[in-house]
Short mmCIF file of C-alpha atoms in Angstrom, two decimals:
data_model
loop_
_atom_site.label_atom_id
_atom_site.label_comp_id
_atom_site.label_asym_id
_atom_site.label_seq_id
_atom_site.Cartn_x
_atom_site.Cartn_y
_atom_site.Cartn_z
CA UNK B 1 31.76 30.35 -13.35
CA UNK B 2 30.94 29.95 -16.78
CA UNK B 3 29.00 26.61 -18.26
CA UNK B 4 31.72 25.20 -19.54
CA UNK B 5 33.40 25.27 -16.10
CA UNK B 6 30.05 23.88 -14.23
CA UNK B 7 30.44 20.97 -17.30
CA UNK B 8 33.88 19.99 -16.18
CA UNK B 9 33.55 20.35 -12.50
CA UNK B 10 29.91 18.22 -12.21
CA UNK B 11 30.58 15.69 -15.16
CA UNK B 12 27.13 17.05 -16.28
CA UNK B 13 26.46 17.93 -20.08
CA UNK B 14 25.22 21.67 -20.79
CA UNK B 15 21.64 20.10 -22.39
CA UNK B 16 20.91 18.25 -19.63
CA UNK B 17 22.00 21.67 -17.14
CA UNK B 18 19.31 23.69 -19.36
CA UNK B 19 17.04 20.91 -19.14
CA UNK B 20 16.92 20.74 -15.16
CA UNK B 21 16.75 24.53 -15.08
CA UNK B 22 13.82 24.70 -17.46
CA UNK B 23 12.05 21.72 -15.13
CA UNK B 24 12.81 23.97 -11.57
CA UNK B 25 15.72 21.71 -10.47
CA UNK B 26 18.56 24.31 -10.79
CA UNK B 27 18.24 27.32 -10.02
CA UNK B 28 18.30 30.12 -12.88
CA UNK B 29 21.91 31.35 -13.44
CA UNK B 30 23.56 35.00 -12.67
CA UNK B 31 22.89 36.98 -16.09
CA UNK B 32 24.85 40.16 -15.92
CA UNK B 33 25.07 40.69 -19.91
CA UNK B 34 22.12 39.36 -22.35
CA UNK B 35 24.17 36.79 -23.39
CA UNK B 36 26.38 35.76 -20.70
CA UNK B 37 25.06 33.74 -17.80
CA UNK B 38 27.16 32.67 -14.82
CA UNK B 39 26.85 29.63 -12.10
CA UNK B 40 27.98 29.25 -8.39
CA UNK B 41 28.80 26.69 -5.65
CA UNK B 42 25.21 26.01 -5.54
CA UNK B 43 24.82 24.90 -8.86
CA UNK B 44 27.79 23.16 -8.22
CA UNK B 45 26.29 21.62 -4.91
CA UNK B 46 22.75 20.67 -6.53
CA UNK B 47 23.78 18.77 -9.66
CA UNK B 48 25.98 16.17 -7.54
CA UNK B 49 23.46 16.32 -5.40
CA UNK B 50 20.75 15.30 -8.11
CA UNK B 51 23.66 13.14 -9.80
CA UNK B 52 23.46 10.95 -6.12
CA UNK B 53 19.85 10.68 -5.93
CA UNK B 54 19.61 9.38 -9.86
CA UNK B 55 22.84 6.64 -9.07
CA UNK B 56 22.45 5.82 -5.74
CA UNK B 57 18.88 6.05 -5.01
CA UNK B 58 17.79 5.69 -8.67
CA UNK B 59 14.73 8.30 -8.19
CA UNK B 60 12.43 9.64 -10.67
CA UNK B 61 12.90 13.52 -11.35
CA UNK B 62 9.94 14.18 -10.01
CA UNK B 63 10.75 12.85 -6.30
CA UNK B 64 14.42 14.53 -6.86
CA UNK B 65 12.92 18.03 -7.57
CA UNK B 66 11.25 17.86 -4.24
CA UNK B 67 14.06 16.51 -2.31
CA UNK B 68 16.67 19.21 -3.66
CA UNK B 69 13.90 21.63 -2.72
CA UNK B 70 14.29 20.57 0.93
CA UNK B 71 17.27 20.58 0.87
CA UNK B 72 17.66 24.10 -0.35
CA UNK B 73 15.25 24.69 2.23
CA UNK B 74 17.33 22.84 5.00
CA UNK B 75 14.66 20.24 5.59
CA UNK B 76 16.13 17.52 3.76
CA UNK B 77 16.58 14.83 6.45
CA UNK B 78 12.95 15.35 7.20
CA UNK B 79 12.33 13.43 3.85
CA UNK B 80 15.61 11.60 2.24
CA UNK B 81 15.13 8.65 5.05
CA UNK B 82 11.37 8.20 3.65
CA UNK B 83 11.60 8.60 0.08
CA UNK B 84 10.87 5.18 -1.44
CA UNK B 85 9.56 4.08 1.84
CA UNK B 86 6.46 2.61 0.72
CA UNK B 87 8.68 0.07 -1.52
CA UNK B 88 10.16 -0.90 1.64
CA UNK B 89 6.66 -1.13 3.59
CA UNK B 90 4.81 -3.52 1.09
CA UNK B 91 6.98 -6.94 1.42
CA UNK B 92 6.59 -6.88 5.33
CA UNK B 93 2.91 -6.74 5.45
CA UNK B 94 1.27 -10.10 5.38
CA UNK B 95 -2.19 -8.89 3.89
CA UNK B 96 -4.80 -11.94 3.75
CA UNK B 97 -5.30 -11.33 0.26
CA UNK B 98 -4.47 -13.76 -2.32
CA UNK B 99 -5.41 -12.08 -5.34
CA UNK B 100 -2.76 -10.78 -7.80
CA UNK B 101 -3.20 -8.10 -10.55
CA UNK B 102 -5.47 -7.94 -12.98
CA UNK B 103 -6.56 -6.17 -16.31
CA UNK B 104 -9.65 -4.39 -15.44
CA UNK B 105 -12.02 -6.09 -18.42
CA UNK B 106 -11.02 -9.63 -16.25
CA UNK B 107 -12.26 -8.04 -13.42
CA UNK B 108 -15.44 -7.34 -15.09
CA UNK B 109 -15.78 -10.41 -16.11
CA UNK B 110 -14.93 -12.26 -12.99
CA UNK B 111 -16.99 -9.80 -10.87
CA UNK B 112 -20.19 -9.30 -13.39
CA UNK B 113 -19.49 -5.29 -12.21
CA UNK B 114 -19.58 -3.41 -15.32
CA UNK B 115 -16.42 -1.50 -16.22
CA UNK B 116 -18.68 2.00 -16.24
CA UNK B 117 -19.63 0.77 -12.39
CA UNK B 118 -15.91 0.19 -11.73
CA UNK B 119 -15.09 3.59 -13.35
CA UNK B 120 -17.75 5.39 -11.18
CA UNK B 121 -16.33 4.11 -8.21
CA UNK B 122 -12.47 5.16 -8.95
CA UNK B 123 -14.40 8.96 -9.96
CA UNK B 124 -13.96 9.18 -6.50
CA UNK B 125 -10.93 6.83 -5.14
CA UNK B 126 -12.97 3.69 -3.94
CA UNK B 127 -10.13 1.73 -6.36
CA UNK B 128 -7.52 3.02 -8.23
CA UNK B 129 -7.10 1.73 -12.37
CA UNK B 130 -3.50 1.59 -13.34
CA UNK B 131 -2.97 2.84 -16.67
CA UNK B 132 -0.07 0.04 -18.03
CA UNK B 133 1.44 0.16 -21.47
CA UNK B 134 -0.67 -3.17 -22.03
CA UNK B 135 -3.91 -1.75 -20.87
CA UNK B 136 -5.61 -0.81 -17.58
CA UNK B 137 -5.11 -2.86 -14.28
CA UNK B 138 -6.35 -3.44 -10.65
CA UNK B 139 -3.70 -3.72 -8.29
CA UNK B 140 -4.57 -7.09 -5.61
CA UNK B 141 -6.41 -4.90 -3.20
CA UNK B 142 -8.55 -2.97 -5.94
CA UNK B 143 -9.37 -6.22 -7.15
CA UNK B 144 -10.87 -7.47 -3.68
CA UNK B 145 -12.45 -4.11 -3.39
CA UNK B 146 -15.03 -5.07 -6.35
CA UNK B 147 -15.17 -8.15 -5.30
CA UNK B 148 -17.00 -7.02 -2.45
CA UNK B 149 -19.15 -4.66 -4.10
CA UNK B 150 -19.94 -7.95 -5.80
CA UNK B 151 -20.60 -9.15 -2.58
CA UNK B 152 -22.34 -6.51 -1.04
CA UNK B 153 -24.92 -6.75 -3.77
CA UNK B 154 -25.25 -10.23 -3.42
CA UNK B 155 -26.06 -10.23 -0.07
CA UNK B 156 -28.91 -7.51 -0.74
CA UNK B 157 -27.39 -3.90 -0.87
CA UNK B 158 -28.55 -2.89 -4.19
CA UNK B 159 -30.30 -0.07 -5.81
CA UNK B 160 -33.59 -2.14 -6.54
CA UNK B 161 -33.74 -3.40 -2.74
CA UNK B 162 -32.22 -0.93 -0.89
CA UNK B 163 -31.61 2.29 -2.87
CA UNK B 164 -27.50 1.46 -1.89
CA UNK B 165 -25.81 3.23 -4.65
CA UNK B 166 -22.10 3.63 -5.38
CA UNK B 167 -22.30 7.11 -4.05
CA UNK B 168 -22.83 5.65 -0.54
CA UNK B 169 -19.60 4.07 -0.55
CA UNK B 170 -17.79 7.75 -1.08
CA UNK B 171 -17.95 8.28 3.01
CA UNK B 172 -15.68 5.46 3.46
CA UNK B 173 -13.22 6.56 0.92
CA UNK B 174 -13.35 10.54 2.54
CA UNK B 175 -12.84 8.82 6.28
CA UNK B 176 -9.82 6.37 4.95
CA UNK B 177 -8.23 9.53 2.81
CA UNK B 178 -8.24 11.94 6.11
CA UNK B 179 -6.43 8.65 8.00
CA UNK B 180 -4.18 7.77 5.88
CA UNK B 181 -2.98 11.94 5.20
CA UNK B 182 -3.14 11.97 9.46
CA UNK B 183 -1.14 8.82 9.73
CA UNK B 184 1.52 9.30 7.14
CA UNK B 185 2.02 12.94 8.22
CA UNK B 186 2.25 12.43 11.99
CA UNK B 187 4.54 9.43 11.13
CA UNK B 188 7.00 11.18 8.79
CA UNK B 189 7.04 14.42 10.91
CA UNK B 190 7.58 12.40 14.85
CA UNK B 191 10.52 9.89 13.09
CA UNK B 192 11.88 11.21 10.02
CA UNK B 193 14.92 13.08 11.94
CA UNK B 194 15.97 9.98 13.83
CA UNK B 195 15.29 6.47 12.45
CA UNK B 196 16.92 5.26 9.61
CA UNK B 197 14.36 4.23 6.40
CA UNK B 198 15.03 0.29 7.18
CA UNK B 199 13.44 0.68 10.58
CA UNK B 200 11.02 2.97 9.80
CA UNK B 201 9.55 0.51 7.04
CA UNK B 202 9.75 -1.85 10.00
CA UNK B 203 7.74 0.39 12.14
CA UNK B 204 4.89 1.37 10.00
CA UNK B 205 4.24 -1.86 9.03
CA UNK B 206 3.46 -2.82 12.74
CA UNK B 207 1.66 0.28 13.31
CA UNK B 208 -0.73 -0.65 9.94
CA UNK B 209 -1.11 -3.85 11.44
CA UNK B 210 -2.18 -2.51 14.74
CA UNK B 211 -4.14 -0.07 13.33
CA UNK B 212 -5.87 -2.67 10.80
CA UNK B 213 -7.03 -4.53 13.90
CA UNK B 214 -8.57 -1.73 16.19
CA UNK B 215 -10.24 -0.56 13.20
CA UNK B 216 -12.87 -3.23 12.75
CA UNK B 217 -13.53 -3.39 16.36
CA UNK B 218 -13.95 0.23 16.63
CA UNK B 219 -16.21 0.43 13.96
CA UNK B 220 -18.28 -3.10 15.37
CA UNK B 221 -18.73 -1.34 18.62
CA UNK B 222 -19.97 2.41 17.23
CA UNK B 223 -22.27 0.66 15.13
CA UNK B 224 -23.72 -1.61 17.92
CA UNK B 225 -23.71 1.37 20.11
CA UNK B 226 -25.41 3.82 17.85
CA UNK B 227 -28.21 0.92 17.31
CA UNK B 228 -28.94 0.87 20.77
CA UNK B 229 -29.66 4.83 21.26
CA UNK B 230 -31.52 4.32 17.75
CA UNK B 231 -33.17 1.69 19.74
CA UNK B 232 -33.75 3.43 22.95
CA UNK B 233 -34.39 7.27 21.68
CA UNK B 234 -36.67 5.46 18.95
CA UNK B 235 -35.11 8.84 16.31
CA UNK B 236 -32.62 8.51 13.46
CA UNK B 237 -29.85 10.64 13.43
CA UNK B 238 -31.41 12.98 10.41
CA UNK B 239 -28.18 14.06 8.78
CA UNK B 240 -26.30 10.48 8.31
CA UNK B 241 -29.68 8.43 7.19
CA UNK B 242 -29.72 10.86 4.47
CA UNK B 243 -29.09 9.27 1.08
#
């Protein structure tokens, strides 16, 4: 068919066809002649597709690109049912942390942690600064996050004291990256093809609750543990004392 056919049978204007070929979400037409270009049933197929996804599930381009890609690919279900997902996740966690957004130079202030200190520790995902059309902002958690670098200092871990730098705090970020990237894929892949995205929001946000528990305790007893071979074998483990 020609464009003016795909216009009538999608609803969907010619500039905004071009557009969503030139951005990968259609799929280049048939060009037999220079100038002639011709569309079929799946051109027809992926623009009401991307026309549900915008009215129904009102999704950014970027998330629809991916989801008409697996769905090209015939691994659409695997995703649809957790798109948005994390929306869903937030209001059933009850987090203990009372703190609401802030602008990042409050934090400063509040915390006495310089904003080049705060920047140094997102270079490398400790916190993440939201870039807002108002300015740049700490989400509730980030905020707590300097807060207890705040605290940690306080208490005695700092460079003048104890050579704890920033830099030390990268470890935790690399171990809590690899979970979360194990978690959310063995999640997704074990329940995407048959729970709905209601109950799966449900789900993880027991299974981060149960998780958020054995954590600390798994950690307390390694640590006691590895004190007591320190303690017994009277040697450091060389590669982990390393600063």
């Amino acid at each position: 068919m020609k464009m003016k056919e795909l216009e009538r049978e999608t609803g969907v204007g010619r500039e905004t066809i071009r557009f969503y070929i030139r951005e990968g979400l259609l799929p280049e037409p048939e060009r037999p002649k220079r100038n002639v270009a011709t569309y079929g049933r799946e051109h027809v197929a992926r623009l009401k597709l991307i026309r549900k996804l915008q009215q129904e599930r009102f999704l950014p381009l970027s998330i629809i690109k991916t989801l008409v890609e697996a769905h090209a690919e015939g691994r659409s279900r695997e995703l649809e049912a957790f798109v948005g997902l994390e929306k869903n996740v937030g209001p059933l966690l009850s987090e203990s942390i009372s703190h609401a957004p802030q602008k990042l130079d409050d934090v400063c202030a509040q915390t006495n942690i310089g904003i080049d200190d705060i920047r140094d520790l997102a270079s490398f995902g400790y916190v993440t600064i939201d870039a807002r059309e108002d300015g740049e902002w700490l989400n509730r958690r980030n905020v707590r996050l300097v807060e207890l670098i705040g605290e940690c200092r306080a208490a005695g871990f700092t460079d003048e004291e104890a050579s704890y730098r920033n830099e030390h705090f990268r470890i935790y970020v690399q171990m809590m990256d690899a979970v979360a990237k194990y978690e959310v894929s063995l999640f997704y892949r074990n329940l995407a093809s048959r729970i709905g995205s209601q109950e799966a929001a449900e789900l993880a946000a027991r299974g981060i609750r149960l998780v958020n528990e054995i954590l600390p305790i798994l950690r307390t007893e390694k640590l006691i543990r590895e004190m007591t071979r320190v303690s017994e074998s009277g040697m450091l483990d060389e590669d982990s004392s390393e600063g």
